[in-house]
Short mmCIF file of C-alpha atoms in Angstrom, two decimals:
data_model
loop_
_atom_site.label_atom_id
_atom_site.label_comp_id
_atom_site.label_asym_id
_atom_site.label_seq_id
_atom_site.Cartn_x
_atom_site.Cartn_y
_atom_site.Cartn_z
CA MET A 511 42.86 113.09 39.50
CA PHE A 512 42.53 110.36 36.89
CA VAL A 513 44.53 107.33 35.71
CA ASP A 514 44.63 106.03 32.14
CA SER A 515 44.57 102.27 32.69
CA HIS A 516 45.32 101.34 29.06
CA CYS A 517 47.28 103.19 26.39
CA HIS A 518 49.92 102.57 23.72
CA LEU A 519 52.42 105.38 24.13
CA ASP A 520 55.12 103.39 22.32
CA PHE A 521 53.17 103.56 19.04
CA PRO A 522 54.91 105.95 16.60
CA ASP A 523 52.13 108.55 16.39
CA LEU A 524 52.35 109.02 20.18
CA SER A 525 55.99 108.32 21.04
CA ALA A 526 57.15 111.16 18.78
CA ARG A 527 55.08 113.59 20.90
CA LEU A 528 55.82 112.17 24.33
CA PRO A 529 56.88 115.42 26.14
CA GLU A 530 53.73 117.13 24.86
CA LEU A 531 51.52 114.21 25.91
CA LEU A 532 53.00 114.09 29.40
CA ALA A 533 52.40 117.84 29.76
CA HIS A 534 48.79 117.39 28.65
CA MET A 535 48.39 114.66 31.30
CA ARG A 536 49.55 117.06 34.01
CA GLU A 537 47.23 119.79 32.75
CA ASN A 538 44.26 117.41 32.89
CA ARG A 539 45.15 115.88 36.28
CA VAL A 540 45.94 112.47 34.79
CA THR A 541 48.60 111.27 37.19
CA HIS A 542 49.53 107.82 35.82
CA ALA A 543 49.18 105.67 32.71
CA LEU A 544 49.68 101.98 32.00
CA CYS A 545 51.48 101.35 28.70
CA ILE A 546 50.34 98.10 27.15
CA SER A 547 52.45 95.55 25.32
CA VAL A 548 51.07 94.00 22.11
CA THR A 549 54.11 91.98 20.94
CA LEU A 550 57.26 90.66 22.57
CA GLU A 551 59.32 92.28 19.82
CA ASP A 552 58.05 95.72 20.80
CA PHE A 553 58.00 95.08 24.55
CA PRO A 554 61.42 96.75 25.09
CA ARG A 555 59.93 100.05 23.87
CA VAL A 556 57.05 99.75 26.33
CA LEU A 557 59.39 98.89 29.19
CA ALA A 558 61.71 101.79 28.33
CA LEU A 559 58.84 104.25 28.78
CA ALA A 560 58.11 102.84 32.22
CA GLU A 561 61.78 102.91 33.19
CA GLN A 562 62.21 106.52 32.12
CA HIS A 563 59.03 108.02 33.61
CA ALA A 564 57.94 107.47 37.20
CA ASN A 565 54.24 107.82 36.39
CA LEU A 566 54.21 105.30 33.53
CA TYR A 567 54.00 101.53 33.94
CA ALA A 568 54.24 98.57 31.56
CA SER A 569 52.53 95.28 30.85
CA VAL A 570 53.91 92.31 28.92
CA GLY A 571 52.00 90.19 26.45
CA VAL A 572 51.01 89.45 22.86
CA HIS A 573 47.71 90.76 21.49
CA PRO A 574 45.44 88.18 19.80
CA ASP A 575 45.45 90.14 16.53
CA TYR A 576 49.20 89.62 16.03
CA GLU A 577 49.65 86.38 14.14
CA GLU A 578 52.16 86.77 11.35
CA GLY A 579 55.75 87.31 12.45
CA ALA A 580 55.05 87.65 16.16
CA GLU A 581 57.16 85.72 18.64
CA GLU A 582 54.83 83.21 20.25
CA PRO A 583 54.94 83.64 24.02
CA THR A 584 55.57 80.82 26.45
CA VAL A 585 54.68 80.78 30.11
CA GLU A 586 58.38 80.80 31.00
CA ARG A 587 59.13 83.80 28.77
CA LEU A 588 56.20 85.84 30.08
CA VAL A 589 57.09 85.05 33.69
CA ALA A 590 60.72 86.06 33.14
CA LEU A 591 59.78 89.39 31.54
CA SER A 592 57.17 90.03 34.24
CA ASN A 593 59.84 89.92 36.92
CA HIS A 594 60.84 93.49 36.08
CA PRO A 595 59.48 95.82 38.80
CA ARG A 596 58.03 98.26 36.25
CA VAL A 597 55.90 95.49 34.71
CA VAL A 598 52.60 95.41 36.58
CA GLY A 599 50.21 93.48 34.31
CA THR A 600 49.95 90.52 31.92
CA GLY A 601 48.68 91.25 28.42
CA GLU A 602 47.15 92.55 26.33
CA THR A 603 45.76 89.09 25.78
CA GLY A 604 42.45 87.46 24.98
CA LEU A 605 40.46 86.49 21.90
CA ASP A 606 39.39 88.35 18.77
CA TYR A 607 37.17 86.66 16.20
CA TYR A 608 36.24 89.89 14.42
CA ARG A 609 38.57 89.32 11.47
CA LEU A 610 38.47 85.62 10.66
CA ASN A 611 39.56 86.22 7.05
CA GLY A 612 37.55 83.28 5.79
CA ARG A 613 38.54 80.93 8.59
CA SER A 614 36.20 79.22 11.00
CA ILE A 615 36.26 79.78 14.75
CA ASP A 616 37.56 76.23 15.08
CA GLU A 617 40.67 77.37 13.21
CA MET A 618 41.43 79.97 15.88
CA GLU A 619 42.75 77.44 18.37
CA TRP A 620 46.16 79.18 18.21
CA GLN A 621 44.51 82.24 19.77
CA ARG A 622 42.91 80.19 22.49
CA GLU A 623 46.21 78.49 23.33
CA ARG A 624 47.98 81.87 23.46
CA PHE A 625 45.30 83.15 25.84
CA ARG A 626 45.72 80.09 28.07
CA THR A 627 49.48 80.73 28.14
CA HIS A 628 48.95 84.27 29.40
CA ILE A 629 46.51 83.17 32.09
CA ARG A 630 48.95 80.54 33.33
CA ALA A 631 51.79 83.06 33.42
CA ALA A 632 49.65 85.61 35.28
CA ARG A 633 48.72 83.05 37.90
CA GLN A 634 52.42 82.39 38.49
CA THR A 635 53.44 86.04 38.75
CA GLY A 636 50.35 87.42 40.45
CA LYS A 637 50.30 90.27 37.90
CA PRO A 638 46.71 90.84 36.71
CA LEU A 639 45.40 90.01 33.26
CA ILE A 640 44.54 92.73 30.75
CA ILE A 641 41.95 91.04 28.53
CA HIS A 642 40.81 91.97 25.03
CA THR A 643 37.65 90.33 23.73
CA ARG A 644 35.94 91.08 20.44
CA SER A 645 33.24 88.93 18.85
CA SER A 646 34.43 86.19 21.21
CA ALA A 647 32.91 86.85 24.61
CA GLU A 648 31.57 83.34 25.32
CA ASP A 649 34.89 81.66 24.52
CA THR A 650 36.76 84.34 26.47
CA LEU A 651 34.71 83.68 29.58
CA ARG A 652 34.93 79.91 29.10
CA LEU A 653 38.73 79.96 28.97
CA MET A 654 38.88 82.33 31.95
CA ARG A 655 36.89 79.77 33.94
CA GLU A 656 38.78 76.73 32.68
CA GLU A 657 42.15 78.30 33.51
CA ASN A 658 41.04 79.73 36.87
CA ALA A 659 41.80 83.30 35.80
CA GLY A 660 39.89 84.55 38.82
CA GLU A 661 42.83 83.51 41.00
CA VAL A 662 44.83 86.46 39.70
CA GLY A 663 42.03 88.72 38.45
CA GLY A 664 42.38 91.56 36.03
CA VAL A 665 40.33 93.71 33.72
CA LEU A 666 38.25 93.35 30.57
CA HIS A 667 39.56 96.42 28.80
CA CYS A 668 37.75 98.68 26.33
CA PHE A 669 34.54 96.93 27.25
CA THR A 670 31.83 96.86 24.55
CA GLU A 671 29.88 93.73 25.48
CA THR A 672 26.51 93.29 27.19
CA TRP A 673 25.66 93.65 30.86
CA ASP A 674 25.35 89.85 31.09
CA ILE A 675 28.96 89.43 29.93
CA ALA A 676 30.09 92.13 32.35
CA ARG A 677 28.21 90.44 35.20
CA GLN A 678 29.88 87.10 34.51
CA ALA A 679 33.33 88.73 34.48
CA LEU A 680 32.52 90.61 37.69
CA ASP A 681 31.45 87.32 39.29
CA MET A 682 34.97 86.01 38.57
CA GLY A 683 36.47 89.00 40.36
CA PHE A 684 37.40 91.01 37.28
CA HIS A 685 37.16 94.74 36.70
CA ILE A 686 35.47 96.39 33.71
CA SER A 687 37.17 99.26 31.89
CA PHE A 688 35.40 101.83 29.74
CA SER A 689 37.05 103.74 26.91
CA GLY A 690 35.95 106.71 24.82
CA ILE A 691 33.42 104.47 23.09
CA VAL A 692 31.07 104.96 26.05
CA THR A 693 30.81 108.67 25.16
CA PHE A 694 29.64 107.97 21.59
CA LYS A 695 26.05 108.97 20.87
CA ASN A 696 25.12 105.56 19.45
CA ALA A 697 26.58 103.56 22.39
CA VAL A 698 23.24 103.39 24.20
CA ASP A 699 23.52 99.76 25.32
CA LEU A 700 27.08 100.26 26.54
CA GLN A 701 26.03 103.33 28.48
CA GLU A 702 23.37 101.27 30.23
CA THR A 703 26.05 98.74 31.20
CA ALA A 704 28.22 101.59 32.52
CA ARG A 705 25.34 102.57 34.80
CA LYS A 706 25.19 99.05 36.25
CA VAL A 707 28.84 98.14 36.79
CA PRO A 708 29.69 98.76 40.46
CA LEU A 709 31.84 101.86 40.71
CA GLU A 710 34.33 100.02 42.92
CA ARG A 711 35.01 97.57 40.05
CA MET A 712 35.34 100.11 37.24
CA LEU A 713 38.40 101.44 35.43
CA ILE A 714 38.65 104.08 32.71
CA GLU A 715 41.06 104.21 29.79
CA THR A 716 41.83 105.76 26.44
CA ASP A 717 43.28 102.83 24.44
CA SER A 718 45.13 105.68 22.75
CA PRO A 719 45.95 106.37 19.98
CA TYR A 720 42.53 104.87 19.22
CA LEU A 721 38.93 105.70 20.15
CA ALA A 722 39.16 109.32 21.22
CA PRO A 723 36.18 110.33 23.35
CA VAL A 724 33.70 113.07 22.56
CA PRO A 725 34.54 115.96 22.03
CA TYR A 726 37.68 114.67 20.25
CA ARG A 727 36.13 111.76 18.38
CA GLY A 728 38.01 111.04 15.15
CA LYS A 729 41.27 112.56 16.36
CA THR A 730 44.39 110.78 17.61
CA ASN A 731 43.63 109.86 21.19
CA GLU A 732 45.97 110.52 24.15
CA PRO A 733 46.03 109.74 27.89
CA ALA A 734 44.99 113.25 28.95
CA TRP A 735 41.59 112.66 27.39
CA VAL A 736 40.70 109.89 29.84
CA ARG A 737 39.32 112.78 31.89
CA HIS A 738 36.45 113.06 29.41
CA VAL A 739 35.59 109.38 29.89
CA GLY A 740 35.45 109.90 33.65
CA GLU A 741 33.37 113.05 33.32
CA PHE A 742 30.91 111.34 31.00
CA ILE A 743 30.44 108.39 33.37
CA ALA A 744 29.92 110.80 36.27
CA THR A 745 27.15 112.57 34.35
CA LEU A 746 25.68 109.24 33.22
CA ARG A 747 25.43 108.01 36.80
CA GLY A 748 24.54 111.33 38.43
CA LEU A 749 27.71 111.38 40.52
CA PRO A 750 30.28 114.08 41.27
CA VAL A 751 33.23 113.90 38.88
CA GLU A 752 35.64 113.81 41.81
CA GLN A 753 33.97 110.67 43.15
CA VAL A 754 34.38 108.85 39.84
CA ALA A 755 37.95 110.10 39.49
CA GLN A 756 38.93 109.04 43.01
CA GLN A 757 37.23 105.64 42.90
CA THR A 758 38.58 104.62 39.49
CA THR A 759 42.05 105.75 40.58
CA ASP A 760 41.76 103.73 43.80
CA ASN A 761 40.56 100.74 41.77
CA PHE A 762 43.58 100.97 39.50
CA PHE A 763 46.06 100.88 42.36
CA ASN A 764 44.13 98.17 44.19
CA LEU A 765 44.15 95.95 41.10
CA PHE A 766 47.71 96.62 39.97
CA LYS A 767 49.04 96.10 43.45
CA HIS A 768 52.67 95.82 42.35
CA ILE A 769 52.69 99.60 41.87
CA GLU A 770 54.00 101.52 44.85
CA ARG A 771 51.42 104.26 45.25
CA THR A 772 52.85 107.68 45.96
CA ALA A 773 51.33 110.40 48.11
CA ASN A 774 50.01 112.40 45.13
CA ALA A 775 48.31 109.40 43.48
#
């Protein structure tokens, strides 16, 4: 069995097909999925999915890419929303310097302050951080250290950085999550990192509707296809698929400890 540790089932191209996607999960032995919040405005949609389906869970947070029109989170607001029992994580949060749109990194202080807010909220609630980092790894790690993010832990999701960055995050007690990108033919460096990350600190995800793994690359991704990420990592590391499936599932429930694990999970 597998768990999709990061997906966006509230996005329109997935929410309209929800019964079909849940059926595909069952067919592919994907027992649970964590639905990730990207704005506070859309958080009610994410929470509704978790309230209506026993095998779906929610996070709360504001993605670093959302600048215009997004409600800026406060520690108090994030803590209050996190009190819901179906909310098990804090984020998606972090830093993204990929699209500066002519601005300097110094002008991205609003992102850094937003990230600090999420870390502080997570430390209060004990609900782990779900961290996005793109073209910003050094600042991401620096803020994690400065804000003592290791006290609550979490995951660097959709990991695409170097082994050195992974090692530093692991040293702070974080998990590393691999998406369909690891199955891409040109992801040689990332595949080498996936060989080195301790299996007991690894998660797998789809980040659907994005980044569908081989053999579905280029199509709209869905949680059922996390199985292909797990199978690829098993082959990459010369391990039985069931071992990777069981360990990454165990890791998910150990990290997101506010989930009550059922007998079939």
